Short mmCIF file of N, CA, C and O in Angstrom, two decimals:
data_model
loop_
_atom_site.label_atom_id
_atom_site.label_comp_id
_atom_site.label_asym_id
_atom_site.label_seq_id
_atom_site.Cartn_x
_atom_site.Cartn_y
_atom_site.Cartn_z
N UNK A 1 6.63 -9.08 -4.26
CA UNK A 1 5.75 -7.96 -4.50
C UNK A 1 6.33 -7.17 -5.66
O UNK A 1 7.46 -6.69 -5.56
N UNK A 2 5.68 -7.02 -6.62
CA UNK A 2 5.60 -6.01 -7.74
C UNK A 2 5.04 -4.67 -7.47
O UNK A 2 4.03 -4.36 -6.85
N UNK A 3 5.78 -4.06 -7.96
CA UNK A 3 5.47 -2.30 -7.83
C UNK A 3 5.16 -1.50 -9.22
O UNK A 3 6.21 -1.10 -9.74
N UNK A 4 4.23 -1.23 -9.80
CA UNK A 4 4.22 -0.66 -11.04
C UNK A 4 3.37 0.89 -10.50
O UNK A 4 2.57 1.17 -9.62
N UNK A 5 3.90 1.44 -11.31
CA UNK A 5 3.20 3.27 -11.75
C UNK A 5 2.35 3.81 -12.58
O UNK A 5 2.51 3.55 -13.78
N UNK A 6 1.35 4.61 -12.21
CA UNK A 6 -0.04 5.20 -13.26
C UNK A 6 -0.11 6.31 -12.50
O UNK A 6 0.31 6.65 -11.39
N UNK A 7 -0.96 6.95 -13.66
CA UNK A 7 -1.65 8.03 -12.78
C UNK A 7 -3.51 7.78 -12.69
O UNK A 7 -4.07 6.77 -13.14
N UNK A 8 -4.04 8.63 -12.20
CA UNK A 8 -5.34 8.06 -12.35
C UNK A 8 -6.04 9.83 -12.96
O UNK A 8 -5.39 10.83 -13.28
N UNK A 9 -7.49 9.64 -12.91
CA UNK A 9 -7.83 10.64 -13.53
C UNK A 9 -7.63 11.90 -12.99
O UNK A 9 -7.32 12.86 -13.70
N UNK A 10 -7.76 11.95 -11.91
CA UNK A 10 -7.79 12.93 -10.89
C UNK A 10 -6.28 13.16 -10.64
O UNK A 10 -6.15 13.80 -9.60
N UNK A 11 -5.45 12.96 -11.04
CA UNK A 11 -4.07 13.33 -11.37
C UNK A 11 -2.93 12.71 -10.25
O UNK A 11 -1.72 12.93 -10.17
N UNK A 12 -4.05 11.64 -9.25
CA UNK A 12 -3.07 11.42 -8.37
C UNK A 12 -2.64 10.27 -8.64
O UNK A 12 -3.46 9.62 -9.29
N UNK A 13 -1.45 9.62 -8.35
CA UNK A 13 -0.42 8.83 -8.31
C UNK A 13 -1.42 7.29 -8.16
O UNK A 13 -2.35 7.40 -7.37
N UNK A 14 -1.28 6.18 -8.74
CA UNK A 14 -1.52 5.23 -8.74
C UNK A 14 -0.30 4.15 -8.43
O UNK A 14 0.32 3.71 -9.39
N UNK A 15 -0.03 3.81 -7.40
CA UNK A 15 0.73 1.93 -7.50
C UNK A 15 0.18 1.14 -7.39
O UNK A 15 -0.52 1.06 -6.37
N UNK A 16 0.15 0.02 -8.41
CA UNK A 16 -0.72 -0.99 -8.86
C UNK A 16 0.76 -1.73 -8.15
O UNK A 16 1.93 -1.55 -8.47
N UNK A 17 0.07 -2.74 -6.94
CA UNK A 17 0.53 -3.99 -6.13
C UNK A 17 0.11 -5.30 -6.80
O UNK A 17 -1.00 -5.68 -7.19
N UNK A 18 1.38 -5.90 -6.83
CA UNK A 18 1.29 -7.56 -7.55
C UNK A 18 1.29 -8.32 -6.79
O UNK A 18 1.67 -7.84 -5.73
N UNK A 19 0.93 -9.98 -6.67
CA UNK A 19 1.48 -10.51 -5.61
C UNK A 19 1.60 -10.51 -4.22
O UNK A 19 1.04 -9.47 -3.87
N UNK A 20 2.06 -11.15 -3.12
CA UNK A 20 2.20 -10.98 -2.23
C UNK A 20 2.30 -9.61 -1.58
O UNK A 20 3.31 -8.93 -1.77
N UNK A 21 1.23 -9.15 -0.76
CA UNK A 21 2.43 -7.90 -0.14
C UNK A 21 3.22 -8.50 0.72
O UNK A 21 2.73 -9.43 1.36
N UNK A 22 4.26 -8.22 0.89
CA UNK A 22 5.35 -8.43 1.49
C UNK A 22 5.81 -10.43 1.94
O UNK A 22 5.83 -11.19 2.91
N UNK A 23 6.11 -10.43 0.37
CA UNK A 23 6.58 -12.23 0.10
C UNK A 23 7.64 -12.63 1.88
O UNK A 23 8.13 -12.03 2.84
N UNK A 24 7.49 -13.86 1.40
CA UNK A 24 7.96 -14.32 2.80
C UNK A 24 9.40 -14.48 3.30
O UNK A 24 9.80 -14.90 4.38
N UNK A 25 10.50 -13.72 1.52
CA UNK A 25 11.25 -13.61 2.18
C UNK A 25 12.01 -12.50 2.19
O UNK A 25 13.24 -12.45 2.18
N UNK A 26 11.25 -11.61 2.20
CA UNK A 26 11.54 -10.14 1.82
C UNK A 26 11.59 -9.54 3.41
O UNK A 26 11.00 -10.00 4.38
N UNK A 27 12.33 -8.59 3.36
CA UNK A 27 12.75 -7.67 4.78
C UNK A 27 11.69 -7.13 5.13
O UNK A 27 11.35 -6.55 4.10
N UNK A 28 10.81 -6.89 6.01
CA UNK A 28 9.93 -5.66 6.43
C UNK A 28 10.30 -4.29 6.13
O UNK A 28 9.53 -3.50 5.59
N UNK A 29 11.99 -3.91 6.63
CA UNK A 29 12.28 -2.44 6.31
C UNK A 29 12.16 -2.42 4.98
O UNK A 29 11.34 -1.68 4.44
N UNK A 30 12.81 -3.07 4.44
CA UNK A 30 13.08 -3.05 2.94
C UNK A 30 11.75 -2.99 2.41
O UNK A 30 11.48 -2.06 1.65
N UNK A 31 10.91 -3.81 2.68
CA UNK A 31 9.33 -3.63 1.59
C UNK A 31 9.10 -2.12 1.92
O UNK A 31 9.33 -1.24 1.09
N UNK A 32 8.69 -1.91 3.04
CA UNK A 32 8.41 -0.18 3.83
C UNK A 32 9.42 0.54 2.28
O UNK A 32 8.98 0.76 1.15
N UNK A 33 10.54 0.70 2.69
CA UNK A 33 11.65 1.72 1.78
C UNK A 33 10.89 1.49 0.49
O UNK A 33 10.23 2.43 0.04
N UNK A 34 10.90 0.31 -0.16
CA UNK A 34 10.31 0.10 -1.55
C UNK A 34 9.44 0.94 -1.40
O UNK A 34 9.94 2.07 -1.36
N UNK A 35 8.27 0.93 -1.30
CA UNK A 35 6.86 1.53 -1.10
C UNK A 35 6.96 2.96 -1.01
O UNK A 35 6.47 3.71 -1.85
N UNK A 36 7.76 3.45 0.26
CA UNK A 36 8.18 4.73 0.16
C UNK A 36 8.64 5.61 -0.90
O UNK A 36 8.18 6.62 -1.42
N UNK A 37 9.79 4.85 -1.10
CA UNK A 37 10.94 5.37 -2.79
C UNK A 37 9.40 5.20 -3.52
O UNK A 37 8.95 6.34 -3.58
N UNK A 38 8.66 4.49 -3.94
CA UNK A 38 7.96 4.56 -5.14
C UNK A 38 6.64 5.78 -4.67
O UNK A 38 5.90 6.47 -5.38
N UNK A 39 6.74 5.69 -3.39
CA UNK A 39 5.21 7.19 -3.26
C UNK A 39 6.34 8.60 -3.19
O UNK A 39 5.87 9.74 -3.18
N UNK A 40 7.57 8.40 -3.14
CA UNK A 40 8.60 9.92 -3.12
C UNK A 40 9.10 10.07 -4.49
O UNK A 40 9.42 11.22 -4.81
N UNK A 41 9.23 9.15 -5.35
CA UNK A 41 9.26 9.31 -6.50
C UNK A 41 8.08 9.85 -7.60
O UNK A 41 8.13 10.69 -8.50
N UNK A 42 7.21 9.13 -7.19
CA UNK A 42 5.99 10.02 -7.80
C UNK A 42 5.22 11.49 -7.40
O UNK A 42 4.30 12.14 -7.90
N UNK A 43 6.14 11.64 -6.20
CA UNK A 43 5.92 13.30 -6.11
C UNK A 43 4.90 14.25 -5.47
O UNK A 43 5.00 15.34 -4.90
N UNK A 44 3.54 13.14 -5.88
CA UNK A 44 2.12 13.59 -5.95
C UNK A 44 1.76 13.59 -4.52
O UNK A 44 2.43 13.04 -3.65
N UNK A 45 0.38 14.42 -4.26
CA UNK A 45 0.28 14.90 -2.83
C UNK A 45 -1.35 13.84 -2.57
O UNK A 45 -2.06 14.04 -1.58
N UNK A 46 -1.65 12.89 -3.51
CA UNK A 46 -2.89 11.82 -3.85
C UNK A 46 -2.01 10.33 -4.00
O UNK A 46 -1.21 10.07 -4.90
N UNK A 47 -2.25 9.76 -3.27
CA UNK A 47 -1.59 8.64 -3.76
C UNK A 47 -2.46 7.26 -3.78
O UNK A 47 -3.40 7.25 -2.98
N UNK A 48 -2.31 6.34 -4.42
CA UNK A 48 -3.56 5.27 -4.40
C UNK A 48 -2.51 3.97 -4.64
O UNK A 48 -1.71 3.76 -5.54
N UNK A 49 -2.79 3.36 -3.71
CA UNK A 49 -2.42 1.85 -3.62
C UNK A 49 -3.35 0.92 -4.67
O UNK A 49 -4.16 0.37 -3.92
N UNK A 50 -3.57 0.58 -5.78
CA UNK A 50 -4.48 -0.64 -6.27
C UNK A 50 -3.61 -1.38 -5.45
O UNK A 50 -2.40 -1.23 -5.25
N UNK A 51 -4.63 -2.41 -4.91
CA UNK A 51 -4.52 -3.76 -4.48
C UNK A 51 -4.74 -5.48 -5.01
O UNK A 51 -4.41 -6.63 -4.70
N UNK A 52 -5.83 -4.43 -6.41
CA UNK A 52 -6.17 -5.60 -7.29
C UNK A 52 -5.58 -6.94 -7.61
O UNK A 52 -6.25 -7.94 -7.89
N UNK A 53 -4.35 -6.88 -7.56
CA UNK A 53 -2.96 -7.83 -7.75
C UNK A 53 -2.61 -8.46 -6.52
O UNK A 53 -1.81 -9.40 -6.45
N UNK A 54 -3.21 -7.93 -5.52
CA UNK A 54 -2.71 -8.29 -4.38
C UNK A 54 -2.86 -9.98 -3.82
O UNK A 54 -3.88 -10.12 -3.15
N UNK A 55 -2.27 -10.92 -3.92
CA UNK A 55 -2.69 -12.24 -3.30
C UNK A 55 -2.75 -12.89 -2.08
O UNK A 55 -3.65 -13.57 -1.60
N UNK A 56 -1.75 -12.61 -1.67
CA UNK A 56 -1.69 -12.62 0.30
C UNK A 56 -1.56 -11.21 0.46
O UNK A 56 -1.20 -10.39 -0.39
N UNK A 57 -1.96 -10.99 1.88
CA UNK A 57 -1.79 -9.83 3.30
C UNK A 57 -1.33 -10.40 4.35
O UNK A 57 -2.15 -11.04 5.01
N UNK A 58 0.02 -10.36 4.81
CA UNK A 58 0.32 -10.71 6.11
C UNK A 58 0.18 -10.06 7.26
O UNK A 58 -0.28 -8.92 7.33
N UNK A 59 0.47 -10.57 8.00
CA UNK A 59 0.25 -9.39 9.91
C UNK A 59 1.44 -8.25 9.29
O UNK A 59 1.25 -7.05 9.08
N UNK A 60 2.39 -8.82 9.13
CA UNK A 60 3.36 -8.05 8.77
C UNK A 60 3.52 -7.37 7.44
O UNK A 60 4.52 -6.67 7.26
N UNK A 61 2.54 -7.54 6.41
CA UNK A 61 2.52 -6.67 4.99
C UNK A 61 1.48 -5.72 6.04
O UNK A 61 1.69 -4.51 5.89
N UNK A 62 0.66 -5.97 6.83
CA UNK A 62 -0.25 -4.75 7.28
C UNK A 62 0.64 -3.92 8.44
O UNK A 62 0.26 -2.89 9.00
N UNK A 63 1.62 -4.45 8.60
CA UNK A 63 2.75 -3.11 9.38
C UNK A 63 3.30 -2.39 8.58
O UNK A 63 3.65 -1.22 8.63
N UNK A 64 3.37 -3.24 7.73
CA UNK A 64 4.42 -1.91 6.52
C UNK A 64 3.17 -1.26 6.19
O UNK A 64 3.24 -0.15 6.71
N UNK A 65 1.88 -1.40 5.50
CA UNK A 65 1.08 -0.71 4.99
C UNK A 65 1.01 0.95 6.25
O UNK A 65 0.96 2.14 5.95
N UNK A 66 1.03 0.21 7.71
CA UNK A 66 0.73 0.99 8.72
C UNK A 66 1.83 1.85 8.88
O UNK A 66 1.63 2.83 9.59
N UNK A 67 3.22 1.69 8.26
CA UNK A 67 4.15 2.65 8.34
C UNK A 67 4.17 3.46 7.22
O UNK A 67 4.30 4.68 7.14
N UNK A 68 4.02 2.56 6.28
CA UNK A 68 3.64 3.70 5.02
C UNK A 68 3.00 4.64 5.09
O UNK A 68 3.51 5.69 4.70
N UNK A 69 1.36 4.67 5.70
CA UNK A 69 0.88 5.54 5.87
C UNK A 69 1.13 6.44 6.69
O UNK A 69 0.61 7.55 6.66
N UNK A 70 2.09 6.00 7.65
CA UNK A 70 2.35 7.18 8.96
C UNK A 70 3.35 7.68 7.84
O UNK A 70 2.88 8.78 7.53
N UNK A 71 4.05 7.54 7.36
CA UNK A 71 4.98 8.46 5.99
C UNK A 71 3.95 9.46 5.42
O UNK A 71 3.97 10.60 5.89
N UNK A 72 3.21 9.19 4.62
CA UNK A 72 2.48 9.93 3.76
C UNK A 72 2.16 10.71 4.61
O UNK A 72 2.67 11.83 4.54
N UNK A 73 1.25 10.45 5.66
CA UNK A 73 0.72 11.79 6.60
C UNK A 73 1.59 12.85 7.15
O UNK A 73 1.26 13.98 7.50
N UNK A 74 2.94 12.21 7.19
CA UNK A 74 4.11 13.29 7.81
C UNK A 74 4.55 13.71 6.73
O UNK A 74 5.42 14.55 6.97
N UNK A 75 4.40 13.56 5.60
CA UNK A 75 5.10 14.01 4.69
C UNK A 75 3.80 14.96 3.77
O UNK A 75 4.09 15.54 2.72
N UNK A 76 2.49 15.01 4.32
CA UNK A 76 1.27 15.91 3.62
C UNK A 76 0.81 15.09 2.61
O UNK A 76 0.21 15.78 1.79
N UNK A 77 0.83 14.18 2.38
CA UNK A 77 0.45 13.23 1.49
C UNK A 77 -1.08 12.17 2.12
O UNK A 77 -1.30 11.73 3.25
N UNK A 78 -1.88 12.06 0.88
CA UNK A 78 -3.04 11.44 1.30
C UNK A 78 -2.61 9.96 0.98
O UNK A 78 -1.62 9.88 0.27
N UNK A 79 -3.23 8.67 1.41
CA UNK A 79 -2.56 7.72 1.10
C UNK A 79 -4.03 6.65 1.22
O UNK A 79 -4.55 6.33 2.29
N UNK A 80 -4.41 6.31 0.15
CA UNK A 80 -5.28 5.17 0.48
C UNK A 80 -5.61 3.69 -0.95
O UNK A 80 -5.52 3.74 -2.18
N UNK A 81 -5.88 2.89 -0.28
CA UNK A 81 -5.90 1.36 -0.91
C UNK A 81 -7.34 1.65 -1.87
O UNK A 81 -8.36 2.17 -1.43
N UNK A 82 -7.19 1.27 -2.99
CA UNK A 82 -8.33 0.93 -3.83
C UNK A 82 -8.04 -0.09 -4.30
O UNK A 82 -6.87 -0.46 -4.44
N UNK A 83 -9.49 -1.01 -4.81
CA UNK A 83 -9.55 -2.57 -5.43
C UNK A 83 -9.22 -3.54 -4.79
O UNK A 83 -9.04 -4.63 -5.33
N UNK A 84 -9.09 -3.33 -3.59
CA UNK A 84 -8.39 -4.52 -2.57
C UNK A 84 -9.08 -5.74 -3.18
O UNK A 84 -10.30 -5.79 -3.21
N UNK A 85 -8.28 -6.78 -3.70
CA UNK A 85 -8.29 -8.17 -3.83
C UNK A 85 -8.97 -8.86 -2.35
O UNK A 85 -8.66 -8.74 -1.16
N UNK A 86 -10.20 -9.74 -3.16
CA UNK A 86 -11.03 -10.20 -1.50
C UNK A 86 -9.92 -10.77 0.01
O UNK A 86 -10.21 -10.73 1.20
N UNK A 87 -8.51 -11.30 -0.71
CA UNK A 87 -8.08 -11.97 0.49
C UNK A 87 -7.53 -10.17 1.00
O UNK A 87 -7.78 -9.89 2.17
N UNK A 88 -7.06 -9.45 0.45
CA UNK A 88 -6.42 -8.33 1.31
C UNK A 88 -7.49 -7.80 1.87
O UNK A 88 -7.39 -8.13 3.04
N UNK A 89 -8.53 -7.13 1.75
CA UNK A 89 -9.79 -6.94 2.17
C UNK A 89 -10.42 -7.21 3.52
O UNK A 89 -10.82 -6.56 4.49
N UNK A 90 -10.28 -8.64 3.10
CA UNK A 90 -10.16 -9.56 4.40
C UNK A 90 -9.46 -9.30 6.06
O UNK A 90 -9.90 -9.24 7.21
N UNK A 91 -7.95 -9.20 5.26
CA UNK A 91 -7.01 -8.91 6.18
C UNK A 91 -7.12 -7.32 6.71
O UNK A 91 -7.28 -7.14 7.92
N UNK A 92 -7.06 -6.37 5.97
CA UNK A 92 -7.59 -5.26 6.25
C UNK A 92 -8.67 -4.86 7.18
O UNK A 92 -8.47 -4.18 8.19
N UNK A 93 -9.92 -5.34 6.75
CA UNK A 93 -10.71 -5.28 8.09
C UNK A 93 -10.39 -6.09 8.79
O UNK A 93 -10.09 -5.21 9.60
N UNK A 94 -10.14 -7.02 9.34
CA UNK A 94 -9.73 -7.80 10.35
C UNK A 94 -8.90 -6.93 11.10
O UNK A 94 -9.39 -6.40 12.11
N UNK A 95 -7.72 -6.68 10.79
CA UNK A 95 -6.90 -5.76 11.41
C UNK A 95 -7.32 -4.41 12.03
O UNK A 95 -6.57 -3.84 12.82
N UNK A 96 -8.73 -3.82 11.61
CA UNK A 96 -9.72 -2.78 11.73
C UNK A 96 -9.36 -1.73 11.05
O UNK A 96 -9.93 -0.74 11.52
N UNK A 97 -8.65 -1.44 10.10
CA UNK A 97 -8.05 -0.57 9.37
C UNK A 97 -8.88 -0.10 8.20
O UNK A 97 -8.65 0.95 7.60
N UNK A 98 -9.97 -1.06 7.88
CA UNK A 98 -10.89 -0.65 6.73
C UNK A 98 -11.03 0.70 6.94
O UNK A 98 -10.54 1.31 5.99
N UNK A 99 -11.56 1.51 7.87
CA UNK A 99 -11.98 3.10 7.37
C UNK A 99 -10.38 3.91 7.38
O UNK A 99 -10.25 4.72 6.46
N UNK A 100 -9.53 3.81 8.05
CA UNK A 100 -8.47 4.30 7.63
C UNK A 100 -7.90 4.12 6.40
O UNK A 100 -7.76 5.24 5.90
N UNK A 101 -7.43 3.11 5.52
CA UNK A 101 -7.52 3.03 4.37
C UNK A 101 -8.56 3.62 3.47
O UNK A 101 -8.25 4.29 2.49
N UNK A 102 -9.91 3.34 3.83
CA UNK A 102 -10.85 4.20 2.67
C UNK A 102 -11.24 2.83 1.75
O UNK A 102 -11.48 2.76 0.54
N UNK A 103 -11.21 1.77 2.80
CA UNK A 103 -11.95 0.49 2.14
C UNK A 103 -12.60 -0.09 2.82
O UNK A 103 -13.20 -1.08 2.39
#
């Protein structure tokens, strides 16, 4: 998983997701921390996941997504997925998470 930074118009924080979320041989905590460090580094109280890049969704990239967001909310932060790539999409509603995300 690739992690890159934007802002969008509305001034909130953009991470544009590459690749796998959470490749197969990457830690769960560790993807979570990544994700985190990059929404505490950008500061912003808007934050937007692009997913566009996204190629797989695992059971387990949608736990980290699900801890991420319990972060943002404890921390006053809005947190939601735009452009979901059709396979994350997929996985997303399946999991029933589409209206929590905001996709």
């Amino acid at each position: 998983m690739r992690i890159g930074a934007g802002r969008t118009a509305n001034h909130a924080v953009r991470l544009m997701i590459e690749g796998p979320f959470l490749d197969p041989d990457e830690d769960m905590d560790v993807a979570i921390r990544r994700v985190v460090a990059s929404i505490e580094r950008a500061g912003a109280r808007e934050v937007e996941l692009d997913f566009s890049g996204v190629t797989w969704l695992t059971l387990e990239g949608i736990g980290v997504l699900i801890r991420c967001r319990q972060h943002a909310d404890g921390s006053g932060r809005t947190l939601r997925i735009t452009h979901p790539s059709p396979q994350a999409l997929e996985a997303i509603r399946r999991a029933g998470l589409g209206d929590w995300f905001g996709v």
